[in-house]
Short mmCIF file of C-alpha atoms and ligand atoms in Angstrom, two decimals:
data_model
loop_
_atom_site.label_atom_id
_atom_site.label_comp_id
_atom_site.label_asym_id
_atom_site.label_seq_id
_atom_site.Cartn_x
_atom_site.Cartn_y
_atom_site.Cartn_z
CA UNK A 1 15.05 -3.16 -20.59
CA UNK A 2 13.20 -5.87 -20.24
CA UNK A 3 10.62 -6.40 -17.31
CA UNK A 4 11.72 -9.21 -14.84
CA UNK A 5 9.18 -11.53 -13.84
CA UNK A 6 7.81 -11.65 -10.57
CA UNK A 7 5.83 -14.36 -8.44
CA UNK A 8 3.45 -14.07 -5.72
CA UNK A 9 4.30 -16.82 -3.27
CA UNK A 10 1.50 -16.86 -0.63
CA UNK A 11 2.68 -19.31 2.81
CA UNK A 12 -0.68 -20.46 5.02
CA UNK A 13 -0.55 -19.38 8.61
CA UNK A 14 -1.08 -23.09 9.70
CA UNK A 15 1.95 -24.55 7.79
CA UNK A 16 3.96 -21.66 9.09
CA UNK A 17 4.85 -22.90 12.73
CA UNK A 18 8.63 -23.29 12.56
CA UNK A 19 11.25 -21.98 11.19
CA UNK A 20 12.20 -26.02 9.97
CA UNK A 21 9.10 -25.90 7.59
CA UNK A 22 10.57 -22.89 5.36
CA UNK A 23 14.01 -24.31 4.76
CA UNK A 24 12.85 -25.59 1.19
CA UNK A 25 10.95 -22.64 0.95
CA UNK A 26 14.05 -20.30 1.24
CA UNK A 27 16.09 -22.25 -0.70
CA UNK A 28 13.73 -22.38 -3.80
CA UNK A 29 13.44 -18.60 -3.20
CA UNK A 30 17.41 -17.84 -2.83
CA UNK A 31 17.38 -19.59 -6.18
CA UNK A 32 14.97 -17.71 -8.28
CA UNK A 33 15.86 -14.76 -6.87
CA UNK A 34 19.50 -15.27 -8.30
CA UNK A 35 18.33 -16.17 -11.55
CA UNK A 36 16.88 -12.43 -11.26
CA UNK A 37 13.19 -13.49 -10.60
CA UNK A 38 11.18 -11.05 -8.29
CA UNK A 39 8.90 -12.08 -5.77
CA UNK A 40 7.13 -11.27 -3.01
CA UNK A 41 6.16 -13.18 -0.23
CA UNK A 42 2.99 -12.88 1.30
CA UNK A 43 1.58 -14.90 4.18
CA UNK A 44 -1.12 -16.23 6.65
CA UNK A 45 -1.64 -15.49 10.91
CA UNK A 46 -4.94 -17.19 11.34
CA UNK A 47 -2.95 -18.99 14.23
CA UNK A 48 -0.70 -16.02 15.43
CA UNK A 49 -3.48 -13.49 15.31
CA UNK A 50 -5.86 -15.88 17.33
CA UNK A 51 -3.76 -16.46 19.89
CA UNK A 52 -2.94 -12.61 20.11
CA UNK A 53 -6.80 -11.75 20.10
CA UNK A 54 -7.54 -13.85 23.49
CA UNK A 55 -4.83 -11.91 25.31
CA UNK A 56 -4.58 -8.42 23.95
CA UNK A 57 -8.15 -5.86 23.73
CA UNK A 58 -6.54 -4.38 20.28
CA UNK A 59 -8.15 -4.49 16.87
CA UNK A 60 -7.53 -7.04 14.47
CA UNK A 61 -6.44 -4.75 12.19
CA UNK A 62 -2.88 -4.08 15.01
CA UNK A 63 -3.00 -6.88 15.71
CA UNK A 64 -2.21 -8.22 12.49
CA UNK A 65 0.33 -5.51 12.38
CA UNK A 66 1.92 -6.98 15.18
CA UNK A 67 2.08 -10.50 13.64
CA UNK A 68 3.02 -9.50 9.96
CA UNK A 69 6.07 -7.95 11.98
CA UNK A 70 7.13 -11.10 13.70
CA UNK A 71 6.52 -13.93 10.83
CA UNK A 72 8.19 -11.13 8.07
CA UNK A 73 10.79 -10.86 10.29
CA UNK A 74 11.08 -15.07 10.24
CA UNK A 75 10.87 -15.17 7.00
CA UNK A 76 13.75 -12.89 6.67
CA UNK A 77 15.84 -14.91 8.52
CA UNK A 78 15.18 -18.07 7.04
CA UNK A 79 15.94 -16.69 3.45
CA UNK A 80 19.46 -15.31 5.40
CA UNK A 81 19.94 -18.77 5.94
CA UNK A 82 19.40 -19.87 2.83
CA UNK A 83 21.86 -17.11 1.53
CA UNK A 84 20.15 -14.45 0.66
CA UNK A 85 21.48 -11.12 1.98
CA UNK A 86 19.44 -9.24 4.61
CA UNK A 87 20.33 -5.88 2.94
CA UNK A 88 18.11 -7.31 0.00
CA UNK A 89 14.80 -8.40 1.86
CA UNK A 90 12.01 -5.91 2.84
CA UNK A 91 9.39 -6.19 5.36
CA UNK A 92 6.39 -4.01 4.21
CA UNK A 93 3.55 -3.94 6.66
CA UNK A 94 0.72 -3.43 4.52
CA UNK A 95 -2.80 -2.20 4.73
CA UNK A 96 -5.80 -3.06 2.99
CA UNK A 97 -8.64 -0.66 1.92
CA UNK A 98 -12.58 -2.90 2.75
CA UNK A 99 -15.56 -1.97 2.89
CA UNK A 100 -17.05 -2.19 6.36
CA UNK A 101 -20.00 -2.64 5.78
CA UNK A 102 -18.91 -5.83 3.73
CA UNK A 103 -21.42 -8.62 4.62
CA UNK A 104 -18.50 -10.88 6.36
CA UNK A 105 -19.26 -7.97 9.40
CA UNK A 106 -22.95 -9.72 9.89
CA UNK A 107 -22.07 -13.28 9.07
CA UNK A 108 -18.14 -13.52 9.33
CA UNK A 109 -16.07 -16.69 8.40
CA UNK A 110 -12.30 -16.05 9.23
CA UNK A 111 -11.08 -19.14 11.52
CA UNK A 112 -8.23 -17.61 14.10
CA UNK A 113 -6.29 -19.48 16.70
CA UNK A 114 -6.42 -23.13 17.61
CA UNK A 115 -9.16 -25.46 17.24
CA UNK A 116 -11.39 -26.48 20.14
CA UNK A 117 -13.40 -29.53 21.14
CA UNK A 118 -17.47 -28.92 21.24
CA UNK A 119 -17.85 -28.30 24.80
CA UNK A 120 -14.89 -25.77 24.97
CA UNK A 121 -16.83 -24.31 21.31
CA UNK A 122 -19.81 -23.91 23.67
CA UNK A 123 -18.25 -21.80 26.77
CA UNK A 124 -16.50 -19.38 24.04
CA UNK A 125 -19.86 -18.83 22.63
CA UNK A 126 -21.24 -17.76 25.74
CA UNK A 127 -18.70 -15.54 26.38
CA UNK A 128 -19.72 -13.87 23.21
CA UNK A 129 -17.36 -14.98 20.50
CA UNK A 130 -18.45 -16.29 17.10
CA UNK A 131 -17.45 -19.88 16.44
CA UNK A 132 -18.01 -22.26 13.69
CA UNK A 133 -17.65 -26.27 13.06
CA UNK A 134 -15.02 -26.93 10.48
CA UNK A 135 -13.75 -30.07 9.19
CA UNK A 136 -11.27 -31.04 11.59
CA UNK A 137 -13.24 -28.71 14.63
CA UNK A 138 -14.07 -25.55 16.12
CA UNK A 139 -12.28 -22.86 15.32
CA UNK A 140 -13.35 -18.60 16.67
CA UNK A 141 -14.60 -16.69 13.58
CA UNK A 142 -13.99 -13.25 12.95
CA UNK A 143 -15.11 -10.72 10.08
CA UNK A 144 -12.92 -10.84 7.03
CA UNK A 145 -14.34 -8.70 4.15
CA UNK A 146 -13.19 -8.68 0.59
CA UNK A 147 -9.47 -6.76 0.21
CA UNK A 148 -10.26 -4.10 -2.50
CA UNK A 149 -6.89 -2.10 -2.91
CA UNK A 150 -2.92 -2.51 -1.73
CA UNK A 151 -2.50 0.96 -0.20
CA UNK A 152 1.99 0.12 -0.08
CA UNK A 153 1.67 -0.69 -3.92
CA UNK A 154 3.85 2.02 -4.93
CA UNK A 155 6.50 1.11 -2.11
CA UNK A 156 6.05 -2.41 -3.22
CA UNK A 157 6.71 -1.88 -6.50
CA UNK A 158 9.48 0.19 -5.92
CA UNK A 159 11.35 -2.14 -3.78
CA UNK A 160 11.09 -4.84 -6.72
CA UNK A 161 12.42 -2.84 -9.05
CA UNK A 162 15.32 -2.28 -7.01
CA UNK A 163 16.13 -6.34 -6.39
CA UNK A 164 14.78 -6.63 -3.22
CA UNK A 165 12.78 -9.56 -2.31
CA UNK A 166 9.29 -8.53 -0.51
CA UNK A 167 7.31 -9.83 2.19
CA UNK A 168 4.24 -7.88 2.20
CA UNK A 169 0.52 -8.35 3.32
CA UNK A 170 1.17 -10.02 5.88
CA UNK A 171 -2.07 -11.57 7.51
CA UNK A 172 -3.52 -10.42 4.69
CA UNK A 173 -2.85 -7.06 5.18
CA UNK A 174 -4.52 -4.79 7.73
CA UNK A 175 -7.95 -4.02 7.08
CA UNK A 176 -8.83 -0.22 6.89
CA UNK A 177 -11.41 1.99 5.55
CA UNK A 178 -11.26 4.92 3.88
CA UNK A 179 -13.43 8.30 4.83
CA UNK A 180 -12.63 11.31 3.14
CA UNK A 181 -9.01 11.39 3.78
CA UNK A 182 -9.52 9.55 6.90
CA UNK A 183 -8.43 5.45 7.38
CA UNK A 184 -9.48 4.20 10.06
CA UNK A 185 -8.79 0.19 11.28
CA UNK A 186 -11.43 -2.23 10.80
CA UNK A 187 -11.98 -4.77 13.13
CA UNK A 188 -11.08 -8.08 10.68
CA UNK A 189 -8.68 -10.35 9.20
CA UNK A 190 -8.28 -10.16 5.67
CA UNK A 191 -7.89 -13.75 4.19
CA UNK A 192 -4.04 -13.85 2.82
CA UNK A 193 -5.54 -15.71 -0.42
CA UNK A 194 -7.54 -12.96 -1.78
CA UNK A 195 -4.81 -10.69 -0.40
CA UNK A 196 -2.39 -12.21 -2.18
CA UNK A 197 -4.16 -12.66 -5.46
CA UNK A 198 -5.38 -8.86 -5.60
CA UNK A 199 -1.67 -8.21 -5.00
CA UNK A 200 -0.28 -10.63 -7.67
CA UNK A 201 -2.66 -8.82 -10.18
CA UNK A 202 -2.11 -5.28 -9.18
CA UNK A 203 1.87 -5.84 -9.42
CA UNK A 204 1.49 -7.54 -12.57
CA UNK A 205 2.99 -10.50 -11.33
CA UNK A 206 3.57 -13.98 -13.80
CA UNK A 207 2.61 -16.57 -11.39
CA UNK A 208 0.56 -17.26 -7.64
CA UNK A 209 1.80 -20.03 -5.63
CA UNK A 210 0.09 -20.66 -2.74
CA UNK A 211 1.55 -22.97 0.07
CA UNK A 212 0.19 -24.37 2.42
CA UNK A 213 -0.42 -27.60 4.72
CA UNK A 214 -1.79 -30.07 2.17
CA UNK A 215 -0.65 -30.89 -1.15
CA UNK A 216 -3.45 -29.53 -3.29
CA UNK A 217 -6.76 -28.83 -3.80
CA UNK A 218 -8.79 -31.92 -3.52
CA UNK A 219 -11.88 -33.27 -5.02
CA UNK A 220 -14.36 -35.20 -2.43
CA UNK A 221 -12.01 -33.57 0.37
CA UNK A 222 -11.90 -36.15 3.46
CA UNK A 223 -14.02 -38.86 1.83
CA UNK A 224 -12.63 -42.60 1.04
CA UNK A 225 -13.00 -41.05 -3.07
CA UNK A 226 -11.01 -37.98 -1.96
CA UNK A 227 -8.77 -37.31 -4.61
CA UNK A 228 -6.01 -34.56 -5.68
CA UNK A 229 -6.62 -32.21 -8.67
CA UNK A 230 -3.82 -31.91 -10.72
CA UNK A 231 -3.75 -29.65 -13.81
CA UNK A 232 -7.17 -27.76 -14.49
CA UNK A 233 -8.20 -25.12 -16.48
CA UNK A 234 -10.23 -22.20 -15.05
CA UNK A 235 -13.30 -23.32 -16.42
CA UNK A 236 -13.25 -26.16 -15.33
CA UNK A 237 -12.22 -25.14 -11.45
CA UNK A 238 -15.25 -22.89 -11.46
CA UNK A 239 -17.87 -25.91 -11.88
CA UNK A 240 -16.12 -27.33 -8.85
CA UNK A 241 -16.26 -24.54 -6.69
CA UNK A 242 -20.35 -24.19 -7.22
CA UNK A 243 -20.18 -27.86 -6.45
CA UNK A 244 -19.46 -26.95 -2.86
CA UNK A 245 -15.59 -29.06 -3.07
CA UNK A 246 -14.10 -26.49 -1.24
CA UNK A 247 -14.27 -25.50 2.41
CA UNK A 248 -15.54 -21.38 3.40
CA UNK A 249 -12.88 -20.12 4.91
CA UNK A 250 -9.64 -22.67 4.22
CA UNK A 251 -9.92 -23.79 0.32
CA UNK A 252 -12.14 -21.80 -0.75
CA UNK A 253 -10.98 -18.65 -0.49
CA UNK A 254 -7.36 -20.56 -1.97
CA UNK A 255 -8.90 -21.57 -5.04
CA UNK A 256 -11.00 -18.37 -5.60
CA UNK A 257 -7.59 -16.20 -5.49
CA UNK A 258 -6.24 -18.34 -8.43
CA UNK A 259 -9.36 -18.17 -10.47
CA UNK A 260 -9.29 -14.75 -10.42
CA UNK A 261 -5.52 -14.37 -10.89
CA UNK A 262 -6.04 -17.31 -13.77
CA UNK A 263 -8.68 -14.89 -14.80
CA UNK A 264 -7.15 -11.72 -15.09
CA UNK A 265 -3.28 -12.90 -15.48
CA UNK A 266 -3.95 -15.12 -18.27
CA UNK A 267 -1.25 -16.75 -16.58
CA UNK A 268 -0.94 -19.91 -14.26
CA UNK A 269 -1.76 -20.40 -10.27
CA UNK A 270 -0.66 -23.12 -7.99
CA UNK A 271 -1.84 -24.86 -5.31
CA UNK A 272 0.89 -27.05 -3.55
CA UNK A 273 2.50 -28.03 0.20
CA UNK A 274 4.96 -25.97 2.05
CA UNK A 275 6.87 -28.93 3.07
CA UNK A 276 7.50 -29.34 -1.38
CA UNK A 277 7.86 -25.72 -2.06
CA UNK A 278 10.46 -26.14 -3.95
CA UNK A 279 8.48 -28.60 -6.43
CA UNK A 280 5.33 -26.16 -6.09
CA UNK A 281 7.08 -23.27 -7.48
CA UNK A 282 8.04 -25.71 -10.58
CA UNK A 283 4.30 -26.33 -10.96
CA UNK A 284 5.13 -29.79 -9.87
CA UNK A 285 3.32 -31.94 -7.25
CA UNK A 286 0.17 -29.90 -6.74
CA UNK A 287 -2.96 -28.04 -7.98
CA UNK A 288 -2.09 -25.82 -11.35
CA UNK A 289 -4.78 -23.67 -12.41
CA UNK A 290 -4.45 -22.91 -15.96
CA UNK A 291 -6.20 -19.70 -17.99
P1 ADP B 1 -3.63 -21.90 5.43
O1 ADP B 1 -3.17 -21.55 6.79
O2 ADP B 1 -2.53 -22.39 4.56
O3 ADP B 1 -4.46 -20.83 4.79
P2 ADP B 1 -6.10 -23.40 5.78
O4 ADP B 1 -6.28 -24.28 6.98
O5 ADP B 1 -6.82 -22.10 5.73
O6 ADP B 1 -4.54 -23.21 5.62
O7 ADP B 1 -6.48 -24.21 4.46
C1 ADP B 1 -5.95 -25.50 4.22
C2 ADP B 1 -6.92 -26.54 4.71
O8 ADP B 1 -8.07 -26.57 3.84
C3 ADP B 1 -6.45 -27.98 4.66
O9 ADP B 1 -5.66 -28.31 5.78
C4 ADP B 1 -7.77 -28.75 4.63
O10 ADP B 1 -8.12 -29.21 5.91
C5 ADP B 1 -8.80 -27.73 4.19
N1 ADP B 1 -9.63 -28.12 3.04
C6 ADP B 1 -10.97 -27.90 2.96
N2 ADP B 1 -11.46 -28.31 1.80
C7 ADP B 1 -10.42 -28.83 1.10
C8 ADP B 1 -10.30 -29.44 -0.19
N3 ADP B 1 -11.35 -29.56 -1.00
N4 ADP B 1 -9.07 -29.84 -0.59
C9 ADP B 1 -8.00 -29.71 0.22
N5 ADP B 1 -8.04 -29.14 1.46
C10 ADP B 1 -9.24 -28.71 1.89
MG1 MG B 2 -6.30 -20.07 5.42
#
């Protein structure tokens, strides 16, 4: 028998605020997964986990839990819409082995929840939270150190085999350490990207399609000369990102899961809007990374 493919399709946390926005999504989905694709679904809760983390005294790692269970749960219900039967899509909540004493604990870069104004960014740093300046604001910053193994992998796997369509990692995955035989939950949020891409490889998956709330990745980002990459080889993509192109913490950590997907694959990785998933997930309309 031959293997069937399967595709990693990662959805960003900020593009993910109604159901509305994964309509395309699902349908795309409903249709590869007919044509006897696999895939697995991963996604973002920078926003969901944020707004979680100013209310409840829990660690990130539950926390994440608690939002991978609510958004896979979404997701499941838009694909239902879109046709797909619920008896054939799994929710996995997923942890992630890290290593806590990953430098992202000292100097962490993992936006959560909404953005602020400056003066608001002040009074949450007295109150002892870490916050950063970003592009479009301030934004809370927690830890969020490298994801280094899938502990569901098996389960994952297993699911695929048997048709269903997966929506693991969810947040990224949460974040535990191993001691002995003892995990214990880390205090982070994983970034979804890397998640995603250390997933991809470990299931041996064909493609990585990342969506999320812009079109691609972009060269001079928010400058009057800001403009779209389209098609680029690895190479090519690594020169940009030690020209500083891409933001810590949004593209960054985007373009550094398909560079190392592109790297170890040998396959393709794409960067591309929700709202054109459908033309994303035919390399159309967005950033392809080639090997
Ligand atoms: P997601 O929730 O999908 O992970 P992020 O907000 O983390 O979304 O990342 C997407 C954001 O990255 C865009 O909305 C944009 O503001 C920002 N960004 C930073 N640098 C770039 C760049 N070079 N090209 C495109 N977008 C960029
Ligand atoms: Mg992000």
């Amino acid at each position: 028998m031959t293997r069937k493919k399967i595709a990693c399709i990662a959805i960003g946390g900020n593009a993910l605020t109604s159901r509305v926005a994964l309509k395309g999504l699902a349908t795309g989905i409903a249709l590869l997964s007919r044509k006897g694709q696999g895939i697995v679904i991963t996604h973002g809760n920078g926003p969901q986990v944020g707004e979680l983390a100013l209310v409840e005294r829990k660690s990130l790692s539950v926390l994440t839990a608690e939002t991978a269970a609510e958004i896979g749960l979404e997701i499941a219900a838009s694909l239902e819409d879109a046709g797909v039967s619920g008896k054939k899509v799994a929710v996995v909540i997923t942890r992630v082995i890290a290593d806590p004493s990953d430098r992202e604990f000292r100097d962490p870069s993992k936006p959560i929840g909404r953005f602020y104004s400056g003066k608001e960014a002040a009074g949450l740093r007295r109150n002892g939270r870490a916050v950063r300046k970003l592009l479009k604001g301030y934004r809370i910053v927690v830890p969020s150190p490298k994801p280094l193994g899938v502990l569901e992998l098996d389960e994952i796997n297993a699911l695929l085999s048997d048709g269903y369509i997966v929506i693991a990692g969810g947040g990224g995955g949460s974040a535990v350490s191993r001691r002995g035989s003892h995990l214990s939950y880390l205090d982070a949020v994983l970034d979804k990207d890397l998640t995603s891409s250390l997933l991809a490889v470990q299931l041996r998956a064909d493609r990585l399609v990342i969506l999320t709330d812009v079109d691609g990745a972009y060269l001079d980002f928010g400058r009057e000369s800001e403009r779209r990459i389209g098609k680029v080889d690895a190479a090519a993509m690594e020169r940009y990102v030690r020209e500083g192109q891409f933001e810590r913490g949004s593209m960054l950590p985007k373009v550094e899961a398909c560079l190392s997907f592109v790297r170890k694959r040998r396959k393709s990785a794409a960067i591309g809007s929700l709202g054109a998933a459908q033309e994303v997930l035919e390399l159309r309309n967005c950033t392809v990374v080639t090997p």
